[in-house]
Short mmCIF file of C-alpha atoms and ligand atoms in Angstrom, two decimals:
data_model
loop_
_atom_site.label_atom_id
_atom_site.label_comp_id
_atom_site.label_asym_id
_atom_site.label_seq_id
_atom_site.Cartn_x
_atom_site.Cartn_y
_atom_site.Cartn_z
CA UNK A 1251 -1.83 -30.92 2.15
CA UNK A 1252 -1.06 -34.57 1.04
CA UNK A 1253 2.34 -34.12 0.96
CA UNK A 1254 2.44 -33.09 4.43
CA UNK A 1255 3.23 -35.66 7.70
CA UNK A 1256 0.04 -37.13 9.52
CA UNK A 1257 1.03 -38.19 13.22
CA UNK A 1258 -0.59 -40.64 14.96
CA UNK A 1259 -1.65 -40.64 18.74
CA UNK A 1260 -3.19 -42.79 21.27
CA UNK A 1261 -5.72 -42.07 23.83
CA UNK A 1262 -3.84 -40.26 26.44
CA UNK A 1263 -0.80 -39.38 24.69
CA UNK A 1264 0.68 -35.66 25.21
CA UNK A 1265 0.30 -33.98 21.99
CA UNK A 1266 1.89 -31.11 23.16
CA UNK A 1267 3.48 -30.19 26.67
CA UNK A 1268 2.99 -26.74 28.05
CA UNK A 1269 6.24 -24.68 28.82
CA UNK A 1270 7.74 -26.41 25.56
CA UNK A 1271 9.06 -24.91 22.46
CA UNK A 1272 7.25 -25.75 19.62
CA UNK A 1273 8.18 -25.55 16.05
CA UNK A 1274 4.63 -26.61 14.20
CA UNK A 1275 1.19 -26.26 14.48
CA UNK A 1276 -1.60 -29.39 14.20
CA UNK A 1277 -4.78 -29.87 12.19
CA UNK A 1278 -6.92 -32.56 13.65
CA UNK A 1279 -8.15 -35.35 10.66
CA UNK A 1280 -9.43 -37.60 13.12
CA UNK A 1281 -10.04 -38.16 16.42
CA UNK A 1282 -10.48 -35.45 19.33
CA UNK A 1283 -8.09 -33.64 21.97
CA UNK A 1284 -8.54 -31.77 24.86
CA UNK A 1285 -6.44 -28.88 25.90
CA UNK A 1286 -5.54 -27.79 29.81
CA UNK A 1287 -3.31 -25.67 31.80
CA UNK A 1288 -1.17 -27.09 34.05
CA UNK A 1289 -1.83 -24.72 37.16
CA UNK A 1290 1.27 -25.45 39.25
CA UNK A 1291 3.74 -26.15 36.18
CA UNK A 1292 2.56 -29.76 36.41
CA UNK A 1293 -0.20 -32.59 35.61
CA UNK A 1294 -1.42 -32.59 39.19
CA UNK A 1295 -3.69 -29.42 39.17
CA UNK A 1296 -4.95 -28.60 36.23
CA UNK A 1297 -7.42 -26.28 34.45
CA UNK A 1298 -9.69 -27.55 31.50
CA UNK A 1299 -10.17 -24.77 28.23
CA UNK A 1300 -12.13 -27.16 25.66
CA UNK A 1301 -12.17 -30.16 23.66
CA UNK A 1302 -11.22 -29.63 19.65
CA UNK A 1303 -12.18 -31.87 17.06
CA UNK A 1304 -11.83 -32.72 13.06
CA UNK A 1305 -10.91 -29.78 11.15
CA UNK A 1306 -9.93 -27.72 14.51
CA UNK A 1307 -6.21 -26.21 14.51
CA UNK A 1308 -3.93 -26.84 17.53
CA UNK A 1309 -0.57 -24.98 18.45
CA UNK A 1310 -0.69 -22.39 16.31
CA UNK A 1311 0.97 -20.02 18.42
CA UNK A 1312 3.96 -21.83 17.75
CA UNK A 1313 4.15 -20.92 14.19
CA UNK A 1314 3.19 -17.74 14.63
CA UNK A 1315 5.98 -17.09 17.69
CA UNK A 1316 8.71 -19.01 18.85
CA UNK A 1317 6.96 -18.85 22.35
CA UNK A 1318 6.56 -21.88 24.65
CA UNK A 1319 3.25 -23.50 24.77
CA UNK A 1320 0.96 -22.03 26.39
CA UNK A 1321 -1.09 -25.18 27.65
CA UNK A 1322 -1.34 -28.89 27.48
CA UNK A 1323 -2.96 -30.74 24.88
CA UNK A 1324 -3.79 -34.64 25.12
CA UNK A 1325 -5.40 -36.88 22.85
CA UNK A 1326 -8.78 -38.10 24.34
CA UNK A 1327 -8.98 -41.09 21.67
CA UNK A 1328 -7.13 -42.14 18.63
CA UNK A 1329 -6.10 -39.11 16.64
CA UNK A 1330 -4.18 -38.47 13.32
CA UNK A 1331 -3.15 -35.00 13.22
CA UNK A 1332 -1.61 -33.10 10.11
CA UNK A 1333 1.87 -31.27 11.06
CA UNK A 1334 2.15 -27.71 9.85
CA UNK A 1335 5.95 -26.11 10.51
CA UNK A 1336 6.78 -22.84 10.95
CA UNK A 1337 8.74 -22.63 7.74
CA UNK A 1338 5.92 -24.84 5.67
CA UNK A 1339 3.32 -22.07 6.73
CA UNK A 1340 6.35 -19.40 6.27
CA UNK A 1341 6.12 -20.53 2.25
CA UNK A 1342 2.19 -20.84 1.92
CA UNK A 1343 1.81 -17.26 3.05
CA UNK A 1344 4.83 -16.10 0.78
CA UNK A 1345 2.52 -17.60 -2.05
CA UNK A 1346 -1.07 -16.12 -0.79
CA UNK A 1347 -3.70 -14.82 -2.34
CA UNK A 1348 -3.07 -10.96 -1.17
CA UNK A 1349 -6.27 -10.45 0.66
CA UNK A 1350 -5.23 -13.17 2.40
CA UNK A 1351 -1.37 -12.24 3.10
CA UNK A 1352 -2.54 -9.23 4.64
CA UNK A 1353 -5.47 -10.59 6.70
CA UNK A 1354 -2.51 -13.14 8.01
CA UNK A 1355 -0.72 -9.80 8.69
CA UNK A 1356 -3.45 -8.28 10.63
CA UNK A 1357 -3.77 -11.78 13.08
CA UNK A 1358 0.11 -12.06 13.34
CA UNK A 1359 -0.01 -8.55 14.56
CA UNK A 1360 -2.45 -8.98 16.97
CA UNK A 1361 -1.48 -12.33 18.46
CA UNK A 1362 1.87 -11.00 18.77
CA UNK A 1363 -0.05 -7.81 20.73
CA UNK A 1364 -2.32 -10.15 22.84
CA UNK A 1365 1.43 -12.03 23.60
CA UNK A 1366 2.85 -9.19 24.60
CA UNK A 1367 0.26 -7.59 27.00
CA UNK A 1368 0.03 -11.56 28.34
CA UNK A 1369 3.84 -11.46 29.16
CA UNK A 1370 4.03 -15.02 28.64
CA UNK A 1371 5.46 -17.64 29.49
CA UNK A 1372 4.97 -16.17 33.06
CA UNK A 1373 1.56 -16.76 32.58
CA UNK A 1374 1.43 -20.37 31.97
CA UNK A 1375 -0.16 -20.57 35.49
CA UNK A 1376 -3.20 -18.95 36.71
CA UNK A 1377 -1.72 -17.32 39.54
CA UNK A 1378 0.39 -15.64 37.45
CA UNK A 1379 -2.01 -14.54 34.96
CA UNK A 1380 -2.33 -11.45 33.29
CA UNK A 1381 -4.02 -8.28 35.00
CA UNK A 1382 -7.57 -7.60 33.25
CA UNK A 1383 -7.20 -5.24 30.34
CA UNK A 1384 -7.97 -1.47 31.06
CA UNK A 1385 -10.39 -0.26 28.88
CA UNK A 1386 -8.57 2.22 26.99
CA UNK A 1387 -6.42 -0.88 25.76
CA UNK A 1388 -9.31 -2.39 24.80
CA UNK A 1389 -10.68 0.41 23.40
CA UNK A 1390 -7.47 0.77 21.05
CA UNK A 1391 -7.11 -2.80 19.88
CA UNK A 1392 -10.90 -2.52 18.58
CA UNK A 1393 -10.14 0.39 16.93
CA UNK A 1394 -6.91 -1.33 15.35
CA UNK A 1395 -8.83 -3.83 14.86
CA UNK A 1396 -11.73 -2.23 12.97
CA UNK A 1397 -9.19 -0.75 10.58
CA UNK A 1398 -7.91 -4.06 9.92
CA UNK A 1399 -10.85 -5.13 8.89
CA UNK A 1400 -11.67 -1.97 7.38
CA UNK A 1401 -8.61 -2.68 4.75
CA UNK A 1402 -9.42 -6.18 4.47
CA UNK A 1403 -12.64 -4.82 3.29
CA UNK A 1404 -11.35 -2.26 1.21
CA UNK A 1405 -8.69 -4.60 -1.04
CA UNK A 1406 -11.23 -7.45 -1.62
CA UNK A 1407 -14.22 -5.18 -2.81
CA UNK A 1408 -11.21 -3.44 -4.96
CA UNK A 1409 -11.27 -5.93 -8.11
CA UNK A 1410 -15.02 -5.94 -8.55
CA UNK A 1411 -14.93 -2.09 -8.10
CA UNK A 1412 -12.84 -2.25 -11.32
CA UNK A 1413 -14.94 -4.39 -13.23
CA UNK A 1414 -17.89 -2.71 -12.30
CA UNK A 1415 -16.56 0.87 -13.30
CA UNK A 1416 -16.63 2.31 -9.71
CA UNK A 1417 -13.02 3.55 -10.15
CA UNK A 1418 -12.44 6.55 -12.40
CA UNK A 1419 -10.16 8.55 -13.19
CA UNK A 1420 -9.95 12.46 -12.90
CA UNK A 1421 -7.48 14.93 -14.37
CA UNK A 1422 -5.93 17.82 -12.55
CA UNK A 1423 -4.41 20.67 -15.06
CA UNK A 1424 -0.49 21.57 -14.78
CA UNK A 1425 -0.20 24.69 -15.81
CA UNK A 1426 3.02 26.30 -17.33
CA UNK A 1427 4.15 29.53 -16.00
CA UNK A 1428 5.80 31.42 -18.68
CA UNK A 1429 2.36 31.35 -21.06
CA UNK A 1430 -0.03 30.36 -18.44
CA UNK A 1431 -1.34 27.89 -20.56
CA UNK A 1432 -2.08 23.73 -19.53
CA UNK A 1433 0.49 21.96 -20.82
CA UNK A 1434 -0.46 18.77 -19.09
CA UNK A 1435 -2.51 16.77 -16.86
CA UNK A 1436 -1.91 14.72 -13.70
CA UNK A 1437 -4.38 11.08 -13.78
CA UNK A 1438 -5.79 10.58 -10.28
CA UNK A 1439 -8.02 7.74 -9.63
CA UNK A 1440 -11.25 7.78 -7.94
CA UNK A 1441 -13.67 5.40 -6.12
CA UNK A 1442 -17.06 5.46 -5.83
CA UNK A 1443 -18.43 2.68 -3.69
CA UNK A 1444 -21.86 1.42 -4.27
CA UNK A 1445 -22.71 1.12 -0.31
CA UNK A 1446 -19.80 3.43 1.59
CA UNK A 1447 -20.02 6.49 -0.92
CA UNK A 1448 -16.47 8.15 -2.44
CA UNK A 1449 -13.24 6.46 -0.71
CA UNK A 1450 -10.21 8.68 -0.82
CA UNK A 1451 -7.16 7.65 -2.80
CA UNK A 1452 -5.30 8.44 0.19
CA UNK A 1453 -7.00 5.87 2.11
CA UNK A 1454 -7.37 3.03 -0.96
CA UNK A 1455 -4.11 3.32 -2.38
CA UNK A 1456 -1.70 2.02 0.99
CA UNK A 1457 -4.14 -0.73 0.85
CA UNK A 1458 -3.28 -1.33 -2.54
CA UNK A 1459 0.14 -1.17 -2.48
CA UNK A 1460 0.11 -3.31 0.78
CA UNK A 1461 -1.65 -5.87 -0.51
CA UNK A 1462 0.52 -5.67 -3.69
CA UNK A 1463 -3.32 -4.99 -5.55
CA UNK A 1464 -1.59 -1.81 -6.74
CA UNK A 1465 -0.06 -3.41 -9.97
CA UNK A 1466 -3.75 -4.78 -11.48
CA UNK A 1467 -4.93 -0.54 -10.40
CA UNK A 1468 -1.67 0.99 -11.93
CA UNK A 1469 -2.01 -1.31 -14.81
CA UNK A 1470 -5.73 -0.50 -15.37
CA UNK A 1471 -4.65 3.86 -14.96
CA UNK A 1472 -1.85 3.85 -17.63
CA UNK A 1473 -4.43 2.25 -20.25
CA UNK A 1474 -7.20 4.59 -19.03
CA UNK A 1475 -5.32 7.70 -18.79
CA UNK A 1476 -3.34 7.04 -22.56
CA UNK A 1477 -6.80 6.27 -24.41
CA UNK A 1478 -8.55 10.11 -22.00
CA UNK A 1479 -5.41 11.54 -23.32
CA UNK A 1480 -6.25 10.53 -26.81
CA UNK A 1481 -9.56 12.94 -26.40
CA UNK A 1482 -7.86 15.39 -24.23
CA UNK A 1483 -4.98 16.04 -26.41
CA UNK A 1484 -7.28 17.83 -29.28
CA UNK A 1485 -8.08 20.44 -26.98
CA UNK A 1486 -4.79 21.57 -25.88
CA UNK A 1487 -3.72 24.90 -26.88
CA UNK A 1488 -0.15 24.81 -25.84
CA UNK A 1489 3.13 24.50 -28.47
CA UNK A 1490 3.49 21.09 -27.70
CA UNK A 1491 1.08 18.00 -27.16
CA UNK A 1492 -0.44 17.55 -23.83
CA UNK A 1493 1.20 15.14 -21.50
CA UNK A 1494 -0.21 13.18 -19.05
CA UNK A 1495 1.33 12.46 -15.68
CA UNK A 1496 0.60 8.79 -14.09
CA UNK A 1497 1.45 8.04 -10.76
CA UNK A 1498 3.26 4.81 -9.95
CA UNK A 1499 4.48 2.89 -6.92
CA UNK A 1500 7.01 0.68 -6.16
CA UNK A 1501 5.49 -2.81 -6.82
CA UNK A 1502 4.84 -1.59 -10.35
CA UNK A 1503 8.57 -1.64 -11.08
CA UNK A 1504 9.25 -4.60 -9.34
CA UNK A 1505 6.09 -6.84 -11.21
CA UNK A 1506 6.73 -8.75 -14.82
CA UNK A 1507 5.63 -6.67 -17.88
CA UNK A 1508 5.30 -3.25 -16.65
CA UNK A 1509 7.46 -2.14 -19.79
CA UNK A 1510 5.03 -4.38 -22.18
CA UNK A 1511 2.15 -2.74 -20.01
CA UNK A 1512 3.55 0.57 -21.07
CA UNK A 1513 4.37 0.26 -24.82
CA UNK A 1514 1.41 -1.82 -25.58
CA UNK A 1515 -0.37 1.09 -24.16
CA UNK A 1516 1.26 3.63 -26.08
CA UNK A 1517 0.87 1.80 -29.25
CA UNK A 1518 -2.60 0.88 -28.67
CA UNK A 1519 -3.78 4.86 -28.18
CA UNK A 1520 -1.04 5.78 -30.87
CA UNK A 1521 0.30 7.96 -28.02
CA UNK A 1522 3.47 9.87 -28.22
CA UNK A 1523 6.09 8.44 -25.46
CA UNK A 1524 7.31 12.13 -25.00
CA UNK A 1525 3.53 12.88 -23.75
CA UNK A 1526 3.69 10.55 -20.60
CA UNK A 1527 5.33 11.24 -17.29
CA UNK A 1528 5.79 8.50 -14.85
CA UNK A 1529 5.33 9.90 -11.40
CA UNK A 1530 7.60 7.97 -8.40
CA UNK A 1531 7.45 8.66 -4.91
CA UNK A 1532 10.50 7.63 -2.54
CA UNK A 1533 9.21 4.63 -1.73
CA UNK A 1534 10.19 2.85 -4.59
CA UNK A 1535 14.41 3.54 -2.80
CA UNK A 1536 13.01 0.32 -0.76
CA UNK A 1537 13.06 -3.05 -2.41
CA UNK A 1538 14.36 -3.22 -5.44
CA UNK A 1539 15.65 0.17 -6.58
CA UNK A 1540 18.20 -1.62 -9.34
CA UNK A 1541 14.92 -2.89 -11.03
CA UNK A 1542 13.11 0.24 -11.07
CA UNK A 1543 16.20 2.20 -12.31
CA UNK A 1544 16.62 -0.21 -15.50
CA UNK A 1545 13.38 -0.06 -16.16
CA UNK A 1546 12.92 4.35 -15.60
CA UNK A 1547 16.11 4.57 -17.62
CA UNK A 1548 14.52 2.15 -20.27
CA UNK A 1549 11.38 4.36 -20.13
CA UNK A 1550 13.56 7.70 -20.58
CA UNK A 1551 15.23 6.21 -23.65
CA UNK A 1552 11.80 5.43 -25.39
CA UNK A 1553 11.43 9.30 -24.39
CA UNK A 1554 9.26 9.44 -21.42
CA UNK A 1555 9.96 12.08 -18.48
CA UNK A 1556 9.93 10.90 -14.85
CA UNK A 1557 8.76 13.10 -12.09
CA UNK A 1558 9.87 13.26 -8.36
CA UNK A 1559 6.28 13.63 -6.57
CA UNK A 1560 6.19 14.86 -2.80
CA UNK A 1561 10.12 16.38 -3.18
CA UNK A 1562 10.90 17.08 0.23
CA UNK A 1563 8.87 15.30 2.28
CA UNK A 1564 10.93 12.05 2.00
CA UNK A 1565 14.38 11.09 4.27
CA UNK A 1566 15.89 10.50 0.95
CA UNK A 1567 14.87 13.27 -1.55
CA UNK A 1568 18.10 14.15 -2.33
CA UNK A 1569 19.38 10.67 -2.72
CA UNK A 1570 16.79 9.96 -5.21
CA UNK A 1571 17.99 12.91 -7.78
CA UNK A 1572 21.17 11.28 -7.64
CA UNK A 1573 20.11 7.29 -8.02
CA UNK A 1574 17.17 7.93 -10.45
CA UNK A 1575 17.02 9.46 -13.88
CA UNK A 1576 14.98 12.70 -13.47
CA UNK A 1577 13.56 15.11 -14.73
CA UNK A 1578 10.74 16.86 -13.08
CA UNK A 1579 11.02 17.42 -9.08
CA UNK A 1580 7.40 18.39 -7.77
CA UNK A 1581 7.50 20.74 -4.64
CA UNK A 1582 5.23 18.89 -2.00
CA UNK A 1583 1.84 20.80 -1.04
CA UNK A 1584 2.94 21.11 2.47
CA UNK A 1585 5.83 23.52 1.56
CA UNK A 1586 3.53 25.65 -0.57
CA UNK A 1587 0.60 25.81 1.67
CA UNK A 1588 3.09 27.14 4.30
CA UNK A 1589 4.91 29.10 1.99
CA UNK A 1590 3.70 32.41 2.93
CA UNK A 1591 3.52 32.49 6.68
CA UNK A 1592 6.81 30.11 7.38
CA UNK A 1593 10.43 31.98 6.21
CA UNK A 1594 11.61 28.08 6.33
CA UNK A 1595 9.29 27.10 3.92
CA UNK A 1596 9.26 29.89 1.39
CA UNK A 1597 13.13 29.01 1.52
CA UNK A 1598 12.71 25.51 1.06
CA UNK A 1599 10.97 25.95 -1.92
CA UNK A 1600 13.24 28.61 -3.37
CA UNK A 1601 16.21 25.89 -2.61
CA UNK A 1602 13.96 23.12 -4.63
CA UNK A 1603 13.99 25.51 -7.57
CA UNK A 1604 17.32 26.44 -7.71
CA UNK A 1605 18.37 22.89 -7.46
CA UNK A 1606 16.12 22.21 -10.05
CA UNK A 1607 17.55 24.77 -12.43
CA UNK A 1608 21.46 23.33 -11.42
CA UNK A 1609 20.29 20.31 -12.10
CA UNK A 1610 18.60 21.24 -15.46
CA UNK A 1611 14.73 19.52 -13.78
CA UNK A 1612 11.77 21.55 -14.15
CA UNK A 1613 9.87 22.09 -11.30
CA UNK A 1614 6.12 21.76 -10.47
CA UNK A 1615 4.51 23.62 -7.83
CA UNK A 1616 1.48 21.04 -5.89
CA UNK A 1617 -1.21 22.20 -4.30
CA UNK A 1618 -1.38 26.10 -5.12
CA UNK A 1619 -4.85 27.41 -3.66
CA UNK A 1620 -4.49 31.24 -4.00
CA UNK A 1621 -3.20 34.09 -6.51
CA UNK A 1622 -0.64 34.96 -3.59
CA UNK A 1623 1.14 31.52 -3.80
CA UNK A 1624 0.99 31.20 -7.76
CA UNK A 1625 2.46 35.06 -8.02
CA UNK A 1626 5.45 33.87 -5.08
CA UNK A 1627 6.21 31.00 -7.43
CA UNK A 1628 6.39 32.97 -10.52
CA UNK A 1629 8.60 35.43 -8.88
CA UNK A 1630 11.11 32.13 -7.85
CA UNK A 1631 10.66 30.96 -11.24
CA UNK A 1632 8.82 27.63 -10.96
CA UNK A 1633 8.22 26.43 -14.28
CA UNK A 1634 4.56 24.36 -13.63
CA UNK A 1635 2.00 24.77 -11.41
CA UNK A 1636 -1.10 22.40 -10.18
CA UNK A 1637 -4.07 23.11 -7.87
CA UNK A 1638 -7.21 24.14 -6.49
CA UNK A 1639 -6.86 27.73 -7.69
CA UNK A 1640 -6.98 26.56 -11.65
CA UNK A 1641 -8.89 23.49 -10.76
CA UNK A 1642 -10.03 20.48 -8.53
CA UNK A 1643 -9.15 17.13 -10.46
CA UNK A 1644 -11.66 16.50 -13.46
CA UNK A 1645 -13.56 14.07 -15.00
CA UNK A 1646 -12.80 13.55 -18.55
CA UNK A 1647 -15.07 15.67 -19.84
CA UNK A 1648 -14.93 18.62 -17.76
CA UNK A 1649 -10.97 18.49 -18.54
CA UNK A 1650 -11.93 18.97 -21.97
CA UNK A 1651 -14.37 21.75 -21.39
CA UNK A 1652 -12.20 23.81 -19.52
CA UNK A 1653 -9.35 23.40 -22.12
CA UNK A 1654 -11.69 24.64 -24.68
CA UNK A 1655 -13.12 27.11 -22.66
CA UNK A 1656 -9.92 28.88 -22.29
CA UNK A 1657 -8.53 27.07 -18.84
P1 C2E B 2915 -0.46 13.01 -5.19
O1 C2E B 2915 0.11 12.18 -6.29
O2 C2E B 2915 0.47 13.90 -4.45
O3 C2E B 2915 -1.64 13.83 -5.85
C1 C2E B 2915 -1.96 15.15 -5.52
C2 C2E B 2915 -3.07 15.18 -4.52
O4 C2E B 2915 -3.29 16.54 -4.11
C3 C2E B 2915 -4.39 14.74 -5.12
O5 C2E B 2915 -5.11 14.14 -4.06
C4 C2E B 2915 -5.04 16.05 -5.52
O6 C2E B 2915 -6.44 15.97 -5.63
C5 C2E B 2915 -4.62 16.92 -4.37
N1 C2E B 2915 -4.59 18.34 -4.72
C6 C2E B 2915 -4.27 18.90 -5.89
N2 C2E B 2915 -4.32 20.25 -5.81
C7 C2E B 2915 -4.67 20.53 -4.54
C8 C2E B 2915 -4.88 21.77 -3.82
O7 C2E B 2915 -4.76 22.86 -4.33
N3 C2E B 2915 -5.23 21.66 -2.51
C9 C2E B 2915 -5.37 20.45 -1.91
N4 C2E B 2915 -5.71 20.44 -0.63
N5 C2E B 2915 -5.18 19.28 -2.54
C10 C2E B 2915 -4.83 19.33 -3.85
P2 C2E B 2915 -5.90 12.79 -4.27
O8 C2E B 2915 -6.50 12.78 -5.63
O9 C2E B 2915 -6.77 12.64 -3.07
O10 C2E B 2915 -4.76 11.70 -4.25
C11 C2E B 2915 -4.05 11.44 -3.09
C12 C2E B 2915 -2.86 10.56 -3.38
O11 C2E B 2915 -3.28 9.26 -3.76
C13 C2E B 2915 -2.02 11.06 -4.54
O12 C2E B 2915 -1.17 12.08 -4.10
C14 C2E B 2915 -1.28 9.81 -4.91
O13 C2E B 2915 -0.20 9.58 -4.05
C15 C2E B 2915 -2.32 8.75 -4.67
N6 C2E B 2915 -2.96 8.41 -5.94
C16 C2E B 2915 -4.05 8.95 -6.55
N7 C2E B 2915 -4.29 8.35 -7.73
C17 C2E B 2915 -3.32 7.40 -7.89
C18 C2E B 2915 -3.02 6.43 -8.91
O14 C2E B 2915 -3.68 6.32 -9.94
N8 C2E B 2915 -1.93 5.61 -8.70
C19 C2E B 2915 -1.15 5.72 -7.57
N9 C2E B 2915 -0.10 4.88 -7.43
N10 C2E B 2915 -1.41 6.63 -6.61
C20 C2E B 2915 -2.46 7.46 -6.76
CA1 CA B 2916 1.32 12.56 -7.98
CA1 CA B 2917 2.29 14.88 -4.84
#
C-alpha cells in the first residue's frame, strides 16, 4: 500500500465528477466525503446517497468497468485518499490468494450484471432510472448468487478437509475383456463434509480447478493412490501388475514440479511407472497445451500410459489423438448408456473402437450398468471395461476384498 499515491483534498473539492471516466478507485485514510447524484446532469439539483469515511472505498466501479461515474463525490473536510488504478488492482488480483481471485470473480460478475440491467450511464439521473427488478430476475441473481457463495464455501473449507482426512479416495475396477479379470483401477476422490454430508466430485472438482486448488488435491491423489496401490497390487490376479488410473486436469500440467510430484511418488511407494495411467480430459487443449505435451511425452518415456477420459464428448476429441501422446481412449458413459436404444450411439462407439485399433489405443468402456451393454462391447471388441455392473468405486479395502474374492 505504501508505495501507492495519497491525494490530498480540501473541503469542497470534487473528488470525482459524475458522467466522467474514471481510471482508479479511492480508499479514504483521512478525512470524510459525501457522495450525490446530480439529478439534472448538474450541481443544481441534487440527490444525497451517504457520507463515507476512513477505511471506506470510493469509485470502485471504475476499476471494475470502464463506465462513467455514476455519482458525485465531494470532500466534506480535509481528506487524503489512497489511489488504486485499474491496472494496480489488475496485478493484485493476478497475485491472489485463490479463494479470493474467485470471490473477486463472483463480484465482477455481478456488478457487471447489476450494470447491465441499470443500462447506465442513462441512469445517472433519477428520471431516467432503472425500472424495478421483476421478481424472477431477482429470483435468479439470488440463486446465482447462492452458488457463488456456495463455491466460495466449498474451495476454502477444501484445505482443512484435506488435513482433516475428509477426502478419500475410492477405486473403481477396469476390467479386461479377453480374461475378464481386473487389470486395473481408476482413483476417484471423495468428500465427506463434517456439517453438509458427501459432496460430489462433480460438484468439488470445477471449484477446484477454478480456483486453481486442484494442483494441492491432484498432488495429494497421486501420493494416495501410488502408496493404496502398493496394498492393492498383492491381490491382483491378472498377468501383469495392477495399474492405477489418476485423473488429472489442466492446471496440473501447467504448475512447477508436477514431474518431481510424480517420480518422487513412484520412488517413494517403489511403484512401477508402467502401473500408472495419467487420465486427461480436453480441457487441458486450453492454456498451455505445449507444456502439458512435454511433460505427457516425458511421462510416456519413464513408461507411463496416458488415457483420453470422456472421448467424444469434447469439440476436440479428435484433435487431441493427434496433439497428445496416447494410448488409452475411454468411451464416455453417455454413449454407452445410450448404446442400446440409439443406432447413433451404438455406432459411435463402434467408430471409437475401430479408431482405437487403427490407431493401435486400447479402449475402455465407462459406465457399463448391465450384462446387455458389457456383451455389445465384447462383441465390438473393447478391450476394458468399468462400471456399476462389476462395481461402484471402493474404498481401499473393499477393492482388496473383491480382488481376493474373485472380482
Ligand atoms: P470421471 O473421471 O469420468 O469418472 C467416472 C465417473 O463415473 C465417476 O464419478 C464414477 O463413480 C462414475 N461411474 C463409474 N461407473 C459408473 C456407472 O456404471 N454408472 C454411473 N452412473 N456412473 C458411473 P465420480 O466419482 O462422481 O466422479 C465424477 C468426476 O469427477 C470424474 O469423472 C472426474 O472427472 C472427477 N474426479 C473424480 N475424482 C477426481 C480426482 O481425483 N482428480 C480429478 N482431477 N478429477 C476427479
Ligand atoms: Ca476419469
Ligand atoms: Ca470419464
Amino acid at each position: 500500500m505504501s508505495s501507492q499515491a495519497s491525494k490530498s483534498f480540501k473541503a469542497g473539492d470534487i473528488i470525482i465528477k459524475q458522467g466522467d471516466n474514471g481510471h482508479c478507485a479511492y480508499i479514504i485514510e483521512e478525512g470524510r466525503v459525501e457522495i450525490f447524484l446530480e439529478i439534472d446532469g448538474n450541481n443544481n439539483q441534487t440527490h444525497h446517497v451517504g457520507t463515507r469515511g476512513p477505511g471506506a472505498i470510493i469509485g470502485e466501479m471504475a476499476i471494475l468497468d470502464h463506465a462513467p461515474r455514476t455519482a458525485t463525490i465531494r470532500a466534506l473536510e480535509e481528506c487524503k485518499l489512497l489511489e488504486i488504478t485499474r491496472e494496480d488492482f489488475a496485478r493484485r488480483l493476478q497475485n491472489a490468494d485463490p479463494v479470493l481471485k474467485l470471490a473477486m470473480q463472483v463480484i465482477l460478475t455481478r456488478y457487471r450484471d447489476i450494470l447491465a440491467r441499470a443500462d447506465l450511464p442513462k441512469a445517472h439521473t433519477l428520471q431516467n432510472a432503472p425500472p424495478p427488478q421483476k421478481a424472477e430476475d431477482l429470483e435468479k441473481s439470488f440463486t446465482a448468487d447462492v452458488s457463488a457463495i456456495e463455491a466460495i464455501r466449498i474451495a476454502s473449507d477444501f484445505e482443512t478437509a484435506l488435513k482433516n482426512n475428509e477426502v478419500t479416495l475410492h477405486y473403481q475396477p477396469i476390467i479386461h475383456l479377453k480374461n475378464s479379470k481386473t487389470v486395473g483401477v481408476e482413483a476417484l476422490m471423495r468428500w465427506h463434509h463434517p456439517a453438509r454430508g458427501f459432496i460430489s466430485p462433480a460438484v468439488f472438482i470445477p471449484i477446484l480447478e477454478d480456483t486453481g486448488l486442484i494442483v494441492k488435491a491432484s498432488q495429494w491423489a497421486l501420493k494416495e493412490s501410488l502408496k493404496a496401490l502398493k496394498n492393492i497390487q498383492p491381490y491382483g490376479n491378472g498377468d501383469t501388475p495392477l495399474f492405477m488410473s489418476i485423473n488429472f486436469s489442466s492446471h496440473d500440467f501447467a504448475s512447477d514440479g508436477f514431474t518431481d510430484t510424480l517420480y518422487e511418488a513412484l520412488s517413494q511407494t517403489d511403484i512401477q511407472a508402467q502401473c500408472v495411467h495419467l487420465e486427461i480430459t480436453e480441457r487441458l487443449l486450453i492454456g498451455q497445451p505445449e507444456t502439458a505435451r512435454d511433460i505427457l511425452n516425458s511421462c510416456r518415456k519413464a513408461g507411463m500410459s496416458v488415457s483420453i477420459d470422456d472421448f467424444g464428448t469434447g469439440y476436440s476429441s479428435l484433435s487431441y489423438l493427434h496433439y497428445f501422446p496416447v494410448d488409452t481412449i475411454k468411451i464416455d458413459r453417455s454413449f454407452v448408456m445410450s448404446m442400446n436404444g440409439d443406432p447413433n450411439a451404438l455406432e459411435l462407439v463402434k467408430s471409437i473402437i475401430a479408431l482405437g485399433k487403427n490407431l493401435k489405443m486400447s479402449t475402455i468402456a465407462e459406465g457399463v450398468e448391465t450384462a446387455e451393454e458389457a456383451a455389445i462391447l465384447k462383441d465390438l471388441g473393447c478391450d476394458m471395461m468399468q462400471g456399476y455392473y462389476f462395481s461402484k468405486p471402493l474404498p481401499e479395502n473393499d477393492i482388496i476384498a473383491f480382488l481376493r474374492d474373485g472380482n
